[in-house]
Tab-separated table of C-alpha atoms in Angstrom:
chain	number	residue	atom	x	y	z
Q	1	UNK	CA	0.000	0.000	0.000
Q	2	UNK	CA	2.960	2.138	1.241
Q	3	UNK	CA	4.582	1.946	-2.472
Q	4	UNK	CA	1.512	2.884	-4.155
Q	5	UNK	CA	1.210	6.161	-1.640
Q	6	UNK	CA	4.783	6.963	-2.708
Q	7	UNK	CA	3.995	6.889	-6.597
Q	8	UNK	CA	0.497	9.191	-5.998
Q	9	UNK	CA	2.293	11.731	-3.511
Q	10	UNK	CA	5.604	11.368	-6.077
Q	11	UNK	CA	2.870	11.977	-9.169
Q	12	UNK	CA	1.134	14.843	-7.090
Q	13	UNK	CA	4.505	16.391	-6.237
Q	14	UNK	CA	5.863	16.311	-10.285
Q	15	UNK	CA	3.113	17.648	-11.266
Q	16	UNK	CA	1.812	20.757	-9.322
Q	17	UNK	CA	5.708	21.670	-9.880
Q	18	UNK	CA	5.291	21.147	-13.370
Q	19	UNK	CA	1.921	22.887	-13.413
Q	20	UNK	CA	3.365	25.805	-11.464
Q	21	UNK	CA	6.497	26.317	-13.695
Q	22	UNK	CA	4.120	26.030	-16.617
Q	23	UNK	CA	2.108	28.949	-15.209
Q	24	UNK	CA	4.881	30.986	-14.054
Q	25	UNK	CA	6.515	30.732	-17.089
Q	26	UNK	CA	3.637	31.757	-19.567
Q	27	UNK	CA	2.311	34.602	-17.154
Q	28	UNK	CA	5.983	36.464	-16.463
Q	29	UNK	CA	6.401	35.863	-20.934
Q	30	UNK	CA	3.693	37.662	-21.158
Q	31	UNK	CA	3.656	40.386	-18.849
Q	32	UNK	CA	7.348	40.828	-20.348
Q	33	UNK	CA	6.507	40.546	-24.026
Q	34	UNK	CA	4.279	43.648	-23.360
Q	35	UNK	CA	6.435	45.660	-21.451
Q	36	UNK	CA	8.741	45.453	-24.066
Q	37	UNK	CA	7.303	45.369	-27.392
Q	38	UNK	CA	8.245	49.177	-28.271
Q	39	UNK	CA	11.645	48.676	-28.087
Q	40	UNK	CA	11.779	45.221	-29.910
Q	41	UNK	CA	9.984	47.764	-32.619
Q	42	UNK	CA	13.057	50.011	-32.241
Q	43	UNK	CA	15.453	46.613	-32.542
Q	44	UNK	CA	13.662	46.079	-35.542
Q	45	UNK	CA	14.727	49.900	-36.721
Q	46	UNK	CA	18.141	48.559	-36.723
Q	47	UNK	CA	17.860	45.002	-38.222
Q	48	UNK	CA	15.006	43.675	-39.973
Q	49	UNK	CA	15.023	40.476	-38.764
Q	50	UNK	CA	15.171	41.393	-35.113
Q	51	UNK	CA	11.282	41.248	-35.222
Q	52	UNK	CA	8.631	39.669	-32.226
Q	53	UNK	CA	8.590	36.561	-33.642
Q	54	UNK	CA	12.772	36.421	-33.971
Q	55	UNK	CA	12.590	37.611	-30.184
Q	56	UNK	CA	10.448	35.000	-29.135
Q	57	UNK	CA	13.001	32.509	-30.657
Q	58	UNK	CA	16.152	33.086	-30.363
Q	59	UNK	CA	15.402	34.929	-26.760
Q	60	UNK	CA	12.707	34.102	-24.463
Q	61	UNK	CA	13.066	30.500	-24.518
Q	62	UNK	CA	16.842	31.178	-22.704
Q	63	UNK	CA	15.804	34.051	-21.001
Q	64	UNK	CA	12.546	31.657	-18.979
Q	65	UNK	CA	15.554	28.894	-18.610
Q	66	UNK	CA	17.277	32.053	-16.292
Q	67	UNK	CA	14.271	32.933	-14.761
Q	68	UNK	CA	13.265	29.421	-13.660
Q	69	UNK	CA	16.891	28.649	-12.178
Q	70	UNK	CA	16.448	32.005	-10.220
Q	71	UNK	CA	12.936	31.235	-9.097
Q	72	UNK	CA	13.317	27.766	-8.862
Q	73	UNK	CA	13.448	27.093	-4.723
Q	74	UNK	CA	10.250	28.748	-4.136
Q	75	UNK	CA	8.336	27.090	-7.023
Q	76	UNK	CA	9.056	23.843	-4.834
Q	77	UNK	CA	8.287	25.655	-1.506
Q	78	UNK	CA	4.604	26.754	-3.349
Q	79	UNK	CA	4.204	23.466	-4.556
Q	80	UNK	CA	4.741	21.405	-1.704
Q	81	UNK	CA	2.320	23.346	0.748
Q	82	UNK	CA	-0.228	23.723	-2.712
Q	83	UNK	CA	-0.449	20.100	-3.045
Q	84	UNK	CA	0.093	19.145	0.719
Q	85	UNK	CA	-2.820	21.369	2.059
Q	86	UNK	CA	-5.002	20.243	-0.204
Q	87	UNK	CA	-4.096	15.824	0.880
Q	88	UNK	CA	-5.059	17.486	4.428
Q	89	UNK	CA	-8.311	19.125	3.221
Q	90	UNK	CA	-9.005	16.041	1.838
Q	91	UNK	CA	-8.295	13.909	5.113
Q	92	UNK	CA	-5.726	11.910	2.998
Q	93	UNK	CA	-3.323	12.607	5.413
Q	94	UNK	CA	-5.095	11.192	8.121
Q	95	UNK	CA	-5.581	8.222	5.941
Q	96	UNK	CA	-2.569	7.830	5.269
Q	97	UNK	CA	-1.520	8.151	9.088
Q	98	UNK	CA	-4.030	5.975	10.455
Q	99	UNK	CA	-3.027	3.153	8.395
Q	100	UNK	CA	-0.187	2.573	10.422
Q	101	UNK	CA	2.934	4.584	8.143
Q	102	UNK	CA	4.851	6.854	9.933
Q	103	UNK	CA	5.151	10.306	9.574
Q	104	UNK	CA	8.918	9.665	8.402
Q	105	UNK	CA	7.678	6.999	6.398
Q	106	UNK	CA	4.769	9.499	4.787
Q	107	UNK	CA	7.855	12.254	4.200
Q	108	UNK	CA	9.947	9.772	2.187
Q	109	UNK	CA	8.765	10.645	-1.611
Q	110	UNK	CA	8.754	13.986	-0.509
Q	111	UNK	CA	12.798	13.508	0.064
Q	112	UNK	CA	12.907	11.437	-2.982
Q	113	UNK	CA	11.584	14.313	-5.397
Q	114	UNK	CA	13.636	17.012	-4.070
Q	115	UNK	CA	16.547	15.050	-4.330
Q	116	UNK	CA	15.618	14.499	-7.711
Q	117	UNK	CA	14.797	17.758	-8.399
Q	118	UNK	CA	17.832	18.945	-7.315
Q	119	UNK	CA	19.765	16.601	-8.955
Q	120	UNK	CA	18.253	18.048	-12.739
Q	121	UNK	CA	18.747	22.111	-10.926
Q	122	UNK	CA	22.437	21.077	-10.971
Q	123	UNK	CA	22.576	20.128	-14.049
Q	124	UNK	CA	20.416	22.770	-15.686
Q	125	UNK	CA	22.601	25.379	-13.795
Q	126	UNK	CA	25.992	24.284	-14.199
Q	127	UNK	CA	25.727	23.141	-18.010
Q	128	UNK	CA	22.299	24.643	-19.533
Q	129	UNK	CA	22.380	28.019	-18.163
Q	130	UNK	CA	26.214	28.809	-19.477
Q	131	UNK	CA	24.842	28.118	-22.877
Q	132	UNK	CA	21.173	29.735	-22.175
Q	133	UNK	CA	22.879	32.811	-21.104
Q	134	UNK	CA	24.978	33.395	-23.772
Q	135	UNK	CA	22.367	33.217	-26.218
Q	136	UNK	CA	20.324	35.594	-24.021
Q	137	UNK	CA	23.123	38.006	-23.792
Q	138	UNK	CA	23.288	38.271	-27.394
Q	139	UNK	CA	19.777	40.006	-27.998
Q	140	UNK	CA	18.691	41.403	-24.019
Q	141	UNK	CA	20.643	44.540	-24.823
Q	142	UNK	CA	17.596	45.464	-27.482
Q	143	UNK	CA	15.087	44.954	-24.903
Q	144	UNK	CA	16.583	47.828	-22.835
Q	145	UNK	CA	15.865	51.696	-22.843
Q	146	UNK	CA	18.153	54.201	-25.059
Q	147	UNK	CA	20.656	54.957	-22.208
Q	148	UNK	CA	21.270	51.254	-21.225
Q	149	UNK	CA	21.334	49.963	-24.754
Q	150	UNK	CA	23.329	52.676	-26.075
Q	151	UNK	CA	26.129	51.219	-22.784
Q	152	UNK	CA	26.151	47.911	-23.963
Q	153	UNK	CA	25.922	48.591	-27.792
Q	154	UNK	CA	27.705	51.699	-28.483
Q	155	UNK	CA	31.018	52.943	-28.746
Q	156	UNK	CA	33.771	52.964	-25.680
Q	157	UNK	CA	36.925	51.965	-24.891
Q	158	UNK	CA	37.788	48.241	-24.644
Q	159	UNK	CA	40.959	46.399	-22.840
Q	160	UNK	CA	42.213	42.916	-22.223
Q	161	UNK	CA	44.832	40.808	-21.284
Q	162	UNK	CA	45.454	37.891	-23.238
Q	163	UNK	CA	48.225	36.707	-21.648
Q	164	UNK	CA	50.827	37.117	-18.532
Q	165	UNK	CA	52.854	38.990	-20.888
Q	166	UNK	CA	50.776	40.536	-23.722
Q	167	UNK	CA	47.707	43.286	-23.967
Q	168	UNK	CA	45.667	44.686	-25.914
Q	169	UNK	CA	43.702	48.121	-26.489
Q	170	UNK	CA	41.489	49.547	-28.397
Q	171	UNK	CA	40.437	53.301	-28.127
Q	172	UNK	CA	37.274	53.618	-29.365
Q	173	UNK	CA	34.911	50.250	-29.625
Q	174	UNK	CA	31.777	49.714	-31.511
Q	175	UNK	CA	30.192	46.837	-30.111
Q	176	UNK	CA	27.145	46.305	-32.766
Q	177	UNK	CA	29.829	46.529	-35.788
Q	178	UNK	CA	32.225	44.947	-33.872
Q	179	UNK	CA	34.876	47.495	-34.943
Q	180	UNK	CA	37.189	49.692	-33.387
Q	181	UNK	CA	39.835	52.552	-34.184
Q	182	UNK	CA	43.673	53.103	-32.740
Q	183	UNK	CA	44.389	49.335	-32.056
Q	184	UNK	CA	47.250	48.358	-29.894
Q	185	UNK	CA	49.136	45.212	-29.223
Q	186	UNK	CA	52.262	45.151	-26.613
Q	187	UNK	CA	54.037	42.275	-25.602
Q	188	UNK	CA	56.153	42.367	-22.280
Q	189	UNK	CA	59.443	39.806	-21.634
Q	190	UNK	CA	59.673	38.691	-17.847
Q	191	UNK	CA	61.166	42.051	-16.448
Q	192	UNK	CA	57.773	43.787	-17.226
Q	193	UNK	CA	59.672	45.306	-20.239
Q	194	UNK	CA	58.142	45.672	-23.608
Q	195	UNK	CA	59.813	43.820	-26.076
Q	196	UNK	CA	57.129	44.315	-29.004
Q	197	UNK	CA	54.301	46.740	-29.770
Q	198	UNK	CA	51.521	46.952	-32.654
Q	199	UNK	CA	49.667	49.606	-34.079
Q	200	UNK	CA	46.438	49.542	-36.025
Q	201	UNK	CA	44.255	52.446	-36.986
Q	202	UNK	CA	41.284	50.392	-37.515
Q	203	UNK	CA	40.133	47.608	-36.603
Q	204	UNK	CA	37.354	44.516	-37.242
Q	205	UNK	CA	35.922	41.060	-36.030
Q	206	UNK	CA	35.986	38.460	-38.197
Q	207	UNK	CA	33.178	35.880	-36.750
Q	208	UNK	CA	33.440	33.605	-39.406
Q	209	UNK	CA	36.791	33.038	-38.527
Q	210	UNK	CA	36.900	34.228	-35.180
Q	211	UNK	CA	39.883	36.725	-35.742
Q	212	UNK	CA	40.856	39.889	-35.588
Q	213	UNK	CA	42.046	41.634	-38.287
């Protein structure tokens, strides 16, 4: 009897969560969709193809896999006392109790979910999410107002190290065109002294063959 408790409160558990991240996920899409639909038009201004449809796409399906790791403890929390409350409304609890199971015993499929659960969380947040947010990153500066955007997007100065011993810099970077002016390269021996330097005016990203040139 025991074992076929554990598969209903397991099957009750899955799916209020399910149900729950279902409806989470369709209600905060849409409140967001709206929000933002003049400045997807503006996107659009820029590129063609950077339309609702494209957004909804290439976008929103990474950008609910972010939202759902960040909201994802108290979806559990809601859907345990959802579910739970309504077994003790029910009397199934008491059921359940009076036949003789323990309330240790009652609490094991609870455990046996969450580990679960938990188990797929890790695994969605250390090798999903990486991915999901890169793919997010690449259109959620369009979805922001002209100051923000125009941060992320726009033109500024850009640095980076690439190794112990050599730099580069670029004076003025254009992030959309991915181009810059007044390039330079220094290299540096072990004594922190500069053993070789390179100048470019101008400068360009070669994505195809991920190179700069």
């Amino acid at each position: 009897m025991l074992k076929i408790v554990d598969r209903y409160i397991i099957k009750k558990y899955l799916g209020t969560f399910s149900f729950m991240l279902a409806l989470l996920s369709i209600v905060v899409l849409v409140i967001d969709v709206q929000q933002k639909i003049p400045r997807i038009e503006n996107a659009k201004a820029i590129d063609p193809k950077l339309d609702l449809v494209y957004f909804l796409v290439h976008f929103y399906p990474f950008w609910i896999i972010n939202l759902v790791v960040t909201f994802l403890s108290i979806l559990v929390f809601i859907s345990v006392i959802y579910f739970t409350s309504r077994m003790a409304n029910n009397t199934e609890i008491v059921a359940i109790i009076s036949s003789g199971a323990s309330f240790h015993r009652f609490s094991k499929p609870y455990l046996y979910t969450s580990i679960l659960i938990a188990l797929i969380s890790l695994m969605v947040y250390h090798m999903v999410l990486p991915w999901a947010n890169i793919k997010k990153n690449e259109l959620e500066a369009y979805t922001y107002n002209a100051a923000n955007k125009e941060k992320i997007l726009g033109t500024a100065p850009a640095s980076s190290q690439l190794s112990k011993t050599e730099y580069i810099f670029v004076d003025s970077w254009n992030k959309r065109e991915k181009r810059g002016s007044s390039f330079v390269y220094q290299k540096f021996d072990k004594e922190h002294k500069m053993v070789y330097e390179l100048k470019a005016s101008d400068v360009y990203w070669d994505k195809e063959k991920n190179s700069l040139f």
